[in-house]
Amino acid sequence: MSDSDPFDEIIAEETTRDPDLAVIEAGSRTLRTQGGAPSADVPARPEDPEVDKALRAVEADLATRWGETKLEPSVSRIAALMDVLGEPQRSYPSIHITGTNGKTSTARMIEALLGAFELRTGRYTSPHVQSITERISLDGAPISAERFIETYDDIKPYVEMVDASQEYRLSFFEVLTGMAYAAFADAPVDAAVVEVGMGGSWDATNVIDADVAVVTPIDLDHTDRLGETPAAIASEKSGIIKQDATVILAQQPVDAAQVLLKKAVDVDATVAREGLEFGVVARQVAVGGQLLTLRGLGGEYGEVFLPLHGPYQAHNAAVALAAVEAFFGVGSQRPEPLDMDTVRKAFASVSSPGRLEVVRRSPTVVLDAAHNPAGARATAEAVGEAFDFSRLIGVVGASGDKNVRGLLEAFEPIFTEVVVTQNSTHRAMDADELAAIAVEVFGEERVQVEPRLPDALEAAITLAEEEGEFAGGGVLVTGSVITVGEARLLLGRG
């Protein structure tokens, strides 16, 4: 490798990822100029009134269970459900993904790659953007509302059987996990791509023995449940690394990497590390995304177009490529790389709603689901690279259990002004409380308070338009996955 080779410089950069995207089911109100057509992988409500009614009944039934923020760290209930269902999760090979940020984007890329190589895929991710059906995908698309209802009805008697035998009923997430594994077995799929809900060892998804375990970068989030240091969080997340598996490690904090590598040694797993066995060789900004050269386990893949913005998405792509190579045995059973044209085709098809997603123009409104400091830093860097805003207005609504000051500090250099608000959930930080922190970070003259999200969006659009129609004003909505989801609906994306 020559001294001018950019590989070492690129892989030495800190790698951060955006967090997962969620949305609350809500009515939409179009603000001024309606956004574009909804993404194909973000379905609306069923058009058939009877199907919609049946889906709402399932959603209401699921809502009676523990939500995703209430946890009892155990896999005993989901294991019992798998047992009475006949262990459907063992009928197909799988790729299991954990980490702090970037899991869903990485899962989507892995799914696209497997599908391009003519494998029938099942993908389980969380939370959802618009419809609960998005969490379970077959062949790259969310399952239909009809199939979602049928799957729920099929497993419901077994769910009730387990409920009766356990100290606590199965949770909302546990039931959905059971539905996903059953739907994949029924399809049947050739490979499942499974994202953990939270953590690893005691996550409901961890009743699979994945051939490939992927760990995206670990940072501080959910510290009340997972631990207060990267090493403690890594210890919990390392639970997805199983005997004789292949582990794909994105760049990690040193203490987290030590924990993950020790677990891999303990279970005789093979490890591939970003920056050593694989990585991003080169990247350049392109219209609508970026052009990459990736180093995989089997060689170099050049001229890969990825229609997503930001350095972190390039790193996600490198992780996804290595995971799929490992799944096919590249670098171990077979020395040759994957077919170049197929890899290019797969990456060119990737989408990731809510990750620097442009939902309207004039002025440009961008949605990004960053909700922790690491994700916010990555987003701020990507915005500066992908957009040429002369004036950027932030709309921030955060959850009360997050590091809000760190999030605001990450965005301070790129926001001309910030409109603080709150979403409609009980977890939302009060707008006035958020404003008090924002004033300390931005100064009083740069902060505006609008407790209602529709009003906050209107105010931000007005501020962005102050320089005129043809100026470079823009709006970035961020701070909470729920805030981004609600804004997406308000702006006509669904």
Short mmCIF file of C-alpha atoms in Angstrom, two decimals:
data_model
loop_
_atom_site.label_atom_id
_atom_site.label_comp_id
_atom_site.label_asym_id
_atom_site.label_seq_id
_atom_site.Cartn_x
_atom_site.Cartn_y
_atom_site.Cartn_z
CA MET A 1 0.00 0.00 0.00
CA SER A 2 1.47 3.39 -0.94
CA ASP A 3 1.81 6.32 1.45
CA SER A 4 -0.90 8.15 -0.48
CA ASP A 5 -3.45 5.37 -0.10
CA PRO A 6 -6.45 6.97 1.68
CA PHE A 7 -7.59 3.73 3.31
CA ASP A 8 -5.71 4.18 6.60
CA GLU A 9 -6.85 7.80 6.91
CA ILE A 10 -10.49 6.97 6.27
CA ILE A 11 -10.76 4.00 8.59
CA ALA A 12 -8.99 5.96 11.37
CA GLU A 13 -11.81 8.48 11.50
CA GLU A 14 -14.33 8.13 14.30
CA THR A 15 -17.30 6.18 13.01
CA THR A 16 -20.76 7.06 14.33
CA ARG A 17 -24.19 6.02 13.19
CA ASP A 18 -27.66 7.37 13.26
CA PRO A 19 -30.18 5.66 15.56
CA ASP A 20 -33.28 3.83 14.62
CA LEU A 21 -36.40 5.55 13.33
CA ALA A 22 -39.85 5.34 14.88
CA VAL A 23 -43.18 7.09 14.38
CA ILE A 24 -46.45 7.35 16.22
CA GLU A 25 -49.66 6.45 14.43
CA ALA A 26 -51.33 9.84 13.94
CA GLY A 27 -53.46 11.84 11.56
CA SER A 28 -51.58 14.03 9.10
CA ARG A 29 -51.95 17.69 8.24
CA THR A 30 -50.14 19.07 5.20
CA LEU A 31 -48.06 22.18 5.89
CA ARG A 32 -48.13 24.76 3.09
CA THR A 33 -46.56 22.75 0.27
CA GLN A 34 -47.19 19.03 0.40
CA GLY A 35 -44.18 16.75 0.34
CA GLY A 36 -43.49 14.11 -2.26
CA ALA A 37 -45.02 10.68 -2.62
CA PRO A 38 -44.50 8.28 0.28
CA SER A 39 -41.64 5.83 0.03
CA ALA A 40 -42.64 2.48 -1.43
CA ASP A 41 -41.48 0.74 1.74
CA VAL A 42 -43.57 2.97 4.02
CA PRO A 43 -47.14 1.76 3.47
CA ALA A 44 -50.23 3.76 4.34
CA ARG A 45 -53.30 2.40 6.11
CA PRO A 46 -55.12 -0.39 4.25
CA GLU A 47 -57.61 0.93 1.70
CA ASP A 48 -60.11 -1.84 2.41
CA PRO A 49 -62.17 -0.67 5.45
CA GLU A 50 -62.60 -4.23 6.74
CA VAL A 51 -58.86 -4.94 6.56
CA ASP A 52 -58.11 -1.62 8.24
CA LYS A 53 -60.59 -2.44 11.00
CA ALA A 54 -59.01 -5.86 11.55
CA LEU A 55 -55.50 -4.37 11.63
CA ARG A 56 -56.59 -1.76 14.17
CA ALA A 57 -58.02 -4.55 16.31
CA VAL A 58 -54.66 -6.34 16.26
CA GLU A 59 -52.86 -3.10 17.11
CA ALA A 60 -55.26 -2.47 19.98
CA ASP A 61 -54.71 -6.00 21.28
CA LEU A 62 -50.93 -5.58 21.13
CA ALA A 63 -51.21 -2.21 22.87
CA THR A 64 -52.55 -3.91 26.01
CA ARG A 65 -49.12 -5.49 26.52
CA TRP A 66 -45.95 -4.00 27.93
CA GLY A 67 -44.57 -1.38 25.57
CA GLU A 68 -41.04 -1.32 24.23
CA THR A 69 -39.75 0.91 27.03
CA LYS A 70 -40.83 -1.50 29.80
CA LEU A 71 -38.53 -4.48 30.02
CA GLU A 72 -37.93 -7.54 32.16
CA PRO A 73 -34.47 -8.79 31.14
CA SER A 74 -35.17 -12.40 30.26
CA VAL A 75 -35.67 -14.57 27.17
CA SER A 76 -37.71 -17.14 29.08
CA ARG A 77 -41.08 -16.02 27.69
CA ILE A 78 -40.00 -15.77 24.04
CA ALA A 79 -38.18 -19.12 24.38
CA ALA A 80 -41.39 -20.67 25.68
CA LEU A 81 -43.31 -19.23 22.72
CA MET A 82 -40.75 -20.58 20.26
CA ASP A 83 -41.04 -23.99 21.91
CA VAL A 84 -44.81 -24.24 21.51
CA LEU A 85 -44.55 -22.91 17.93
CA GLY A 86 -42.07 -25.67 17.02
CA GLU A 87 -38.88 -23.51 16.98
CA PRO A 88 -39.61 -21.68 13.69
CA GLN A 89 -36.50 -19.50 14.12
CA ARG A 90 -34.28 -22.54 13.53
CA SER A 91 -35.64 -23.28 10.06
CA TYR A 92 -33.47 -20.72 8.23
CA PRO A 93 -29.98 -19.18 8.59
CA SER A 94 -29.82 -15.65 9.95
CA ILE A 95 -27.73 -12.52 10.33
CA HIS A 96 -28.18 -10.85 13.73
CA ILE A 97 -27.44 -7.13 14.20
CA THR A 98 -26.80 -5.19 17.41
CA GLY A 99 -25.04 -1.91 18.26
CA THR A 100 -26.07 1.59 19.32
CA ASN A 101 -26.57 3.42 16.03
CA GLY A 102 -26.98 2.34 12.42
CA LYS A 103 -28.69 -1.02 12.90
CA THR A 104 -31.71 -0.43 10.66
CA SER A 105 -29.78 1.14 7.79
CA THR A 106 -27.27 -1.72 7.93
CA ALA A 107 -30.10 -4.28 8.00
CA ARG A 108 -31.67 -2.70 4.92
CA MET A 109 -28.36 -2.88 3.05
CA ILE A 110 -27.82 -6.52 4.02
CA GLU A 111 -31.35 -7.33 2.89
CA ALA A 112 -30.76 -5.62 -0.46
CA LEU A 113 -27.54 -7.52 -1.03
CA LEU A 114 -29.03 -10.92 -0.18
CA GLY A 115 -32.03 -10.21 -2.38
CA ALA A 116 -29.82 -9.19 -5.29
CA PHE A 117 -28.18 -12.62 -5.05
CA GLU A 118 -31.64 -14.18 -5.49
CA LEU A 119 -32.19 -15.26 -1.89
CA ARG A 120 -35.64 -14.92 -0.40
CA THR A 121 -35.20 -12.66 2.61
CA GLY A 122 -37.02 -11.87 5.82
CA ARG A 123 -36.12 -8.67 7.68
CA TYR A 124 -37.19 -7.80 11.22
CA THR A 125 -36.45 -4.25 12.36
CA SER A 126 -37.85 -1.77 14.85
CA PRO A 127 -39.44 0.63 15.44
CA HIS A 128 -41.60 1.43 12.42
CA VAL A 129 -41.99 4.60 10.37
CA GLN A 130 -45.69 4.61 9.62
CA SER A 131 -47.25 1.17 9.77
CA ILE A 132 -46.56 -1.61 12.22
CA THR A 133 -46.43 -4.00 9.26
CA GLU A 134 -43.08 -2.50 8.21
CA ARG A 135 -41.33 -4.32 11.04
CA ILE A 136 -41.70 -7.65 9.25
CA SER A 137 -40.51 -7.65 5.63
CA LEU A 138 -40.41 -10.43 3.05
CA ASP A 139 -38.49 -10.12 -0.22
CA GLY A 140 -37.56 -6.53 0.59
CA ALA A 141 -41.09 -5.24 1.23
CA PRO A 142 -43.28 -5.00 4.34
CA ILE A 143 -45.77 -7.84 4.63
CA SER A 144 -49.32 -6.95 3.69
CA ALA A 145 -51.82 -5.96 6.34
CA GLU A 146 -53.76 -9.14 5.52
CA ARG A 147 -50.71 -11.33 6.12
CA PHE A 148 -49.84 -9.46 9.31
CA ILE A 149 -53.35 -10.12 10.65
CA GLU A 150 -53.23 -13.78 9.60
CA THR A 151 -49.87 -14.28 11.30
CA TYR A 152 -51.15 -12.72 14.51
CA ASP A 153 -54.29 -14.86 14.46
CA ASP A 154 -52.18 -17.99 13.82
CA ILE A 155 -49.91 -17.51 16.84
CA LYS A 156 -52.44 -15.89 19.21
CA PRO A 157 -53.60 -19.17 20.83
CA TYR A 158 -49.97 -20.08 21.55
CA VAL A 159 -49.27 -16.60 22.91
CA GLU A 160 -52.18 -16.96 25.31
CA MET A 161 -50.89 -20.40 26.32
CA VAL A 162 -47.49 -18.91 27.23
CA ASP A 163 -49.10 -15.93 28.97
CA ALA A 164 -50.94 -18.34 31.27
CA SER A 165 -47.75 -20.19 32.22
CA GLN A 166 -45.43 -17.24 32.88
CA GLU A 167 -45.10 -14.72 35.71
CA TYR A 168 -45.52 -11.89 33.18
CA ARG A 169 -47.40 -11.85 29.90
CA LEU A 170 -45.42 -11.67 26.67
CA SER A 171 -44.61 -8.05 25.83
CA PHE A 172 -45.54 -6.14 22.67
CA PHE A 173 -42.03 -6.66 21.27
CA GLU A 174 -41.93 -10.34 22.20
CA VAL A 175 -45.19 -11.05 20.39
CA LEU A 176 -44.00 -9.19 17.29
CA THR A 177 -40.73 -11.12 17.39
CA GLY A 178 -42.67 -14.37 17.53
CA MET A 179 -44.78 -13.22 14.59
CA ALA A 180 -41.68 -12.38 12.55
CA TYR A 181 -39.99 -15.72 13.16
CA ALA A 182 -43.21 -17.58 12.36
CA ALA A 183 -43.81 -15.54 9.19
CA PHE A 184 -40.26 -16.21 8.00
CA ALA A 185 -40.67 -19.97 8.53
CA ASP A 186 -44.06 -19.96 6.79
CA ALA A 187 -42.78 -18.05 3.72
CA PRO A 188 -40.24 -19.78 3.80
CA VAL A 189 -37.18 -17.52 3.63
CA ASP A 190 -33.64 -18.42 2.61
CA ALA A 191 -32.15 -15.98 5.13
CA ALA A 192 -33.39 -13.75 7.95
CA VAL A 193 -31.92 -10.34 8.78
CA VAL A 194 -32.76 -9.61 12.41
CA GLU A 195 -32.16 -6.38 14.33
CA VAL A 196 -32.18 -6.51 18.12
CA GLY A 197 -34.67 -4.33 19.94
CA MET A 198 -32.31 -3.35 22.73
CA GLY A 199 -29.08 -4.84 24.04
CA GLY A 200 -28.35 -8.40 23.06
CA SER A 201 -28.20 -11.17 25.67
CA TRP A 202 -31.74 -10.77 26.95
CA ASP A 203 -33.27 -9.20 23.84
CA ALA A 204 -36.30 -11.12 22.57
CA THR A 205 -34.64 -11.67 19.20
CA ASN A 206 -31.80 -13.60 20.85
CA VAL A 207 -33.43 -17.03 20.52
CA ILE A 208 -31.72 -17.41 17.16
CA ASP A 209 -28.22 -18.84 16.68
CA ALA A 210 -27.06 -16.60 13.87
CA ASP A 211 -24.26 -17.69 11.56
CA VAL A 212 -23.21 -14.04 11.28
CA ALA A 213 -23.34 -11.53 14.15
CA VAL A 214 -22.96 -7.83 13.32
CA VAL A 215 -22.06 -5.18 15.90
CA THR A 216 -22.45 -1.59 14.70
CA PRO A 217 -20.61 1.12 16.70
CA ILE A 218 -21.35 1.13 20.41
CA ASP A 219 -21.94 4.42 22.19
CA LEU A 220 -23.74 5.61 25.30
CA ASP A 221 -27.51 5.18 25.02
CA HIS A 222 -30.10 3.43 27.22
CA THR A 223 -27.49 3.65 29.99
CA ASP A 224 -30.12 2.99 32.67
CA ARG A 225 -30.70 -0.48 31.20
CA LEU A 226 -27.48 -1.43 29.41
CA GLY A 227 -24.71 0.15 31.49
CA GLU A 228 -22.91 3.47 31.85
CA THR A 229 -19.73 2.71 29.89
CA PRO A 230 -19.09 1.40 26.37
CA ALA A 231 -17.54 -1.72 27.91
CA ALA A 232 -20.63 -2.45 30.03
CA ILE A 233 -22.93 -1.91 27.05
CA ALA A 234 -20.69 -4.11 24.88
CA SER A 235 -20.92 -6.88 27.45
CA GLU A 236 -24.70 -7.00 27.05
CA LYS A 237 -24.60 -6.65 23.26
CA SER A 238 -21.98 -9.39 22.92
CA GLY A 239 -24.71 -11.86 23.86
CA ILE A 240 -25.65 -12.26 20.19
CA ILE A 241 -22.21 -13.76 19.40
CA LYS A 242 -22.76 -17.51 19.28
CA GLN A 243 -20.53 -20.57 19.09
CA ASP A 244 -18.50 -20.78 15.85
CA ALA A 245 -20.23 -17.73 14.32
CA THR A 246 -18.56 -15.05 12.22
CA VAL A 247 -18.55 -11.63 13.89
CA ILE A 248 -18.48 -8.43 11.82
CA LEU A 249 -17.26 -5.59 14.02
CA ALA A 250 -17.68 -1.97 13.01
CA GLN A 251 -15.16 0.45 14.51
CA GLN A 252 -15.60 0.50 18.29
CA PRO A 253 -14.32 2.34 21.36
CA VAL A 254 -11.26 0.48 22.62
CA ASP A 255 -12.88 -0.81 25.82
CA ALA A 256 -15.96 -2.03 23.91
CA ALA A 257 -13.78 -3.76 21.32
CA GLN A 258 -11.89 -5.62 24.04
CA VAL A 259 -15.12 -7.00 25.50
CA LEU A 260 -16.44 -8.07 22.10
CA LEU A 261 -13.16 -9.73 21.07
CA LYS A 262 -12.96 -11.63 24.36
CA LYS A 263 -16.48 -12.97 23.86
CA ALA A 264 -15.56 -14.04 20.32
CA VAL A 265 -12.53 -15.93 21.63
CA ASP A 266 -14.63 -17.60 24.33
CA VAL A 267 -17.05 -19.06 21.77
CA ASP A 268 -14.53 -19.76 18.99
CA ALA A 269 -16.06 -17.17 16.70
CA THR A 270 -14.22 -15.76 13.70
CA VAL A 271 -13.84 -11.97 13.75
CA ALA A 272 -13.61 -9.45 10.91
CA ARG A 273 -12.85 -5.88 12.00
CA GLU A 274 -13.58 -2.67 10.16
CA GLY A 275 -10.31 -0.97 9.31
CA LEU A 276 -8.37 -4.24 9.26
CA GLU A 277 -10.17 -7.01 7.37
CA PHE A 278 -12.62 -4.66 5.62
CA GLY A 279 -13.52 -0.99 5.34
CA VAL A 280 -14.12 2.11 3.24
CA VAL A 281 -11.25 2.75 0.85
CA ALA A 282 -12.58 5.92 -0.75
CA ARG A 283 -15.76 7.93 -0.97
CA GLN A 284 -16.89 11.05 -2.79
CA VAL A 285 -20.10 13.02 -2.72
CA ALA A 286 -22.33 12.39 -5.72
CA VAL A 287 -25.70 13.69 -6.84
CA GLY A 288 -28.28 12.00 -4.62
CA GLY A 289 -25.76 10.16 -2.46
CA GLN A 290 -22.13 9.09 -2.64
CA LEU A 291 -19.74 6.98 -4.71
CA LEU A 292 -17.75 4.40 -2.76
CA THR A 293 -14.84 2.06 -3.05
CA LEU A 294 -15.21 -0.66 -0.42
CA ARG A 295 -12.70 -3.21 0.75
CA GLY A 296 -14.46 -6.46 1.53
CA LEU A 297 -13.32 -9.81 2.86
CA GLY A 298 -12.79 -11.04 -0.71
CA GLY A 299 -11.29 -7.98 -2.35
CA GLU A 300 -12.09 -4.47 -3.49
CA TYR A 301 -15.43 -3.25 -4.85
CA GLY A 302 -15.21 -0.01 -6.81
CA GLU A 303 -17.71 2.50 -8.19
CA VAL A 304 -20.46 1.56 -5.74
CA PHE A 305 -23.21 4.20 -5.73
CA LEU A 306 -25.08 4.54 -2.44
CA PRO A 307 -28.15 6.82 -2.54
CA LEU A 308 -27.72 7.84 1.11
CA HIS A 309 -25.79 10.76 2.58
CA GLY A 310 -23.02 10.93 5.15
CA PRO A 311 -19.75 9.19 6.02
CA TYR A 312 -21.55 6.98 8.54
CA GLN A 313 -23.69 5.46 5.77
CA ALA A 314 -20.53 4.57 3.86
CA HIS A 315 -19.28 2.74 6.94
CA ASN A 316 -22.66 1.03 7.29
CA ALA A 317 -22.25 -0.13 3.69
CA ALA A 318 -18.82 -1.61 4.43
CA VAL A 319 -20.23 -3.49 7.44
CA ALA A 320 -23.21 -4.76 5.42
CA LEU A 321 -20.97 -5.95 2.58
CA ALA A 322 -18.66 -7.82 4.96
CA ALA A 323 -21.66 -9.44 6.67
CA VAL A 324 -23.04 -10.75 3.39
CA GLU A 325 -19.60 -11.92 2.26
CA ALA A 326 -19.27 -13.83 5.55
CA PHE A 327 -22.75 -15.29 5.06
CA PHE A 328 -21.66 -16.66 1.66
CA GLY A 329 -18.32 -17.88 3.02
CA VAL A 330 -16.17 -15.32 1.20
CA GLY A 331 -12.76 -15.19 2.82
CA SER A 332 -13.11 -18.66 4.32
CA GLN A 333 -14.76 -21.33 2.13
CA ARG A 334 -14.40 -19.34 -1.10
CA PRO A 335 -11.58 -16.95 -2.03
CA GLU A 336 -13.26 -14.98 -4.81
CA PRO A 337 -15.30 -11.82 -4.08
CA LEU A 338 -19.01 -11.43 -4.73
CA ASP A 339 -20.14 -10.50 -8.22
CA MET A 340 -19.31 -6.82 -8.65
CA ASP A 341 -22.32 -5.83 -10.78
CA THR A 342 -24.74 -7.51 -8.39
CA VAL A 343 -23.22 -5.67 -5.42
CA ARG A 344 -23.48 -2.34 -7.25
CA LYS A 345 -27.10 -3.00 -8.20
CA ALA A 346 -28.00 -3.87 -4.62
CA PHE A 347 -26.48 -0.78 -3.03
CA ALA A 348 -28.01 1.50 -5.66
CA SER A 349 -31.47 0.27 -4.58
CA VAL A 350 -31.12 1.01 -0.86
CA SER A 351 -33.41 3.46 0.94
CA SER A 352 -33.59 4.43 4.61
CA PRO A 353 -36.58 6.60 5.58
CA GLY A 354 -35.88 9.23 8.20
CA ARG A 355 -32.12 9.28 7.64
CA LEU A 356 -31.36 12.68 6.09
CA GLU A 357 -34.60 12.29 4.17
CA VAL A 358 -35.73 15.29 2.12
CA VAL A 359 -39.51 15.57 2.40
CA ARG A 360 -40.14 18.89 0.66
CA ARG A 361 -38.43 21.69 -1.24
CA SER A 362 -38.55 25.49 -1.23
CA PRO A 363 -37.40 25.61 1.46
CA THR A 364 -35.79 22.20 1.79
CA VAL A 365 -37.02 20.26 4.83
CA VAL A 366 -34.88 17.32 5.95
CA LEU A 367 -35.79 14.70 8.55
CA ASP A 368 -33.17 12.85 10.56
CA ALA A 369 -33.77 10.52 13.49
CA ALA A 370 -30.65 11.34 15.52
CA HIS A 371 -31.54 11.19 19.21
CA ASN A 372 -28.20 10.82 20.99
CA PRO A 373 -24.97 12.86 20.79
CA ALA A 374 -23.12 10.33 18.64
CA GLY A 375 -25.94 10.24 16.08
CA ALA A 376 -26.23 14.04 16.17
CA ARG A 377 -22.53 14.52 15.48
CA ALA A 378 -22.75 12.17 12.50
CA THR A 379 -25.83 13.98 11.19
CA ALA A 380 -24.24 17.42 11.58
CA GLU A 381 -21.21 16.28 9.60
CA ALA A 382 -23.35 14.73 6.88
CA VAL A 383 -25.58 17.82 6.54
CA GLY A 384 -22.52 19.99 5.97
CA GLU A 385 -21.28 17.62 3.30
CA ALA A 386 -24.53 16.84 1.46
CA PHE A 387 -26.35 20.21 1.53
CA ASP A 388 -25.25 23.76 0.81
CA PHE A 389 -27.46 25.59 3.30
CA SER A 390 -26.69 29.26 3.89
CA ARG A 391 -29.19 29.24 6.75
CA LEU A 392 -30.35 26.12 8.58
CA ILE A 393 -33.18 26.14 11.12
CA GLY A 394 -33.43 23.26 13.53
CA VAL A 395 -36.68 21.82 14.85
CA VAL A 396 -35.82 19.78 17.93
CA GLY A 397 -38.14 17.70 20.07
CA ALA A 398 -36.39 15.32 22.45
CA SER A 399 -37.26 12.57 24.89
CA GLY A 400 -36.75 13.30 28.56
CA ASP A 401 -34.49 10.31 29.16
CA LYS A 402 -31.85 11.33 26.61
CA ASN A 403 -28.64 13.38 26.81
CA VAL A 404 -30.34 16.47 25.46
CA ARG A 405 -27.50 18.89 26.19
CA GLY A 406 -25.03 16.71 24.29
CA LEU A 407 -27.46 16.46 21.38
CA LEU A 408 -27.96 20.24 21.19
CA GLU A 409 -24.22 20.91 21.49
CA ALA A 410 -23.61 18.65 18.50
CA PHE A 411 -26.07 20.63 16.37
CA GLU A 412 -25.12 24.12 17.61
CA PRO A 413 -22.44 24.77 14.95
CA ILE A 414 -24.81 24.09 12.03
CA PHE A 415 -28.08 25.65 13.26
CA THR A 416 -28.60 29.36 12.61
CA GLU A 417 -31.61 29.21 14.94
CA VAL A 418 -33.48 26.42 16.68
CA VAL A 419 -37.20 25.98 17.29
CA VAL A 420 -37.74 23.71 20.30
CA THR A 421 -40.92 21.69 20.54
CA GLN A 422 -42.30 18.41 21.86
CA ASN A 423 -43.97 15.39 20.34
CA SER A 424 -47.25 13.89 21.50
CA THR A 425 -45.92 11.01 23.63
CA HIS A 426 -45.57 10.89 27.40
CA ARG A 427 -41.79 10.44 26.99
CA ALA A 428 -41.38 13.86 25.37
CA MET A 429 -39.35 16.48 27.24
CA ASP A 430 -41.47 19.54 28.03
CA ALA A 431 -40.78 22.26 25.45
CA ASP A 432 -40.04 24.89 28.11
CA GLU A 433 -37.60 22.55 29.86
CA LEU A 434 -35.90 21.84 26.55
CA ALA A 435 -35.82 25.58 25.78
CA ALA A 436 -33.99 26.31 29.03
CA ILE A 437 -31.18 23.96 28.00
CA ALA A 438 -31.22 25.28 24.43
CA VAL A 439 -30.78 28.86 25.64
CA GLU A 440 -27.67 27.82 27.55
CA VAL A 441 -26.25 26.19 24.43
CA PHE A 442 -27.39 28.60 21.67
CA GLY A 443 -28.10 31.88 23.47
CA GLU A 444 -31.56 33.33 23.98
CA GLU A 445 -31.66 35.19 20.64
CA ARG A 446 -31.29 31.94 18.64
CA VAL A 447 -34.04 29.96 20.42
CA GLN A 448 -37.78 29.97 19.71
CA VAL A 449 -40.33 27.87 21.62
CA GLU A 450 -43.36 26.29 19.96
CA PRO A 451 -44.84 23.49 22.12
CA ARG A 452 -47.00 22.12 19.27
CA LEU A 453 -45.04 20.38 16.53
CA PRO A 454 -47.22 21.74 13.66
CA ASP A 455 -46.56 25.28 14.91
CA ALA A 456 -42.85 24.53 15.26
CA LEU A 457 -42.66 23.35 11.65
CA GLU A 458 -44.52 26.45 10.42
CA ALA A 459 -42.20 28.72 12.42
CA ALA A 460 -39.07 27.01 11.13
CA ILE A 461 -40.23 27.17 7.51
CA THR A 462 -40.95 30.89 7.94
CA LEU A 463 -37.48 31.49 9.39
CA ALA A 464 -35.85 29.52 6.58
CA GLU A 465 -37.70 31.59 3.99
CA GLU A 466 -36.49 34.91 5.36
CA GLU A 467 -33.65 35.06 2.84
CA GLY A 468 -36.05 34.68 -0.07
CA GLU A 469 -37.29 31.89 -2.30
CA PHE A 470 -34.00 31.31 -4.10
CA ALA A 471 -31.70 31.54 -1.09
CA GLY A 472 -30.16 28.53 0.61
CA GLY A 473 -32.43 28.25 3.63
CA GLY A 474 -33.39 24.86 5.03
CA VAL A 475 -35.02 23.08 7.97
CA LEU A 476 -33.73 20.01 9.82
CA VAL A 477 -36.22 18.17 12.04
CA THR A 478 -34.48 15.97 14.58
CA GLY A 479 -33.94 15.10 18.24
CA SER A 480 -36.30 12.17 18.68
CA VAL A 481 -37.44 9.28 16.56
CA ILE A 482 -41.05 10.07 17.48
CA THR A 483 -40.67 13.75 16.56
CA VAL A 484 -39.31 12.80 13.15
CA GLY A 485 -42.10 10.30 12.59
CA GLU A 486 -44.83 12.77 13.47
CA ALA A 487 -43.23 15.44 11.29
CA ARG A 488 -43.09 13.01 8.40
CA LEU A 489 -46.85 12.57 8.55
CA LEU A 490 -47.52 16.30 9.03
CA LEU A 491 -45.45 17.09 5.97
CA GLY A 492 -47.47 14.77 3.75
CA ARG A 493 -45.17 11.74 3.63
CA GLY A 494 -47.97 9.27 4.18
#
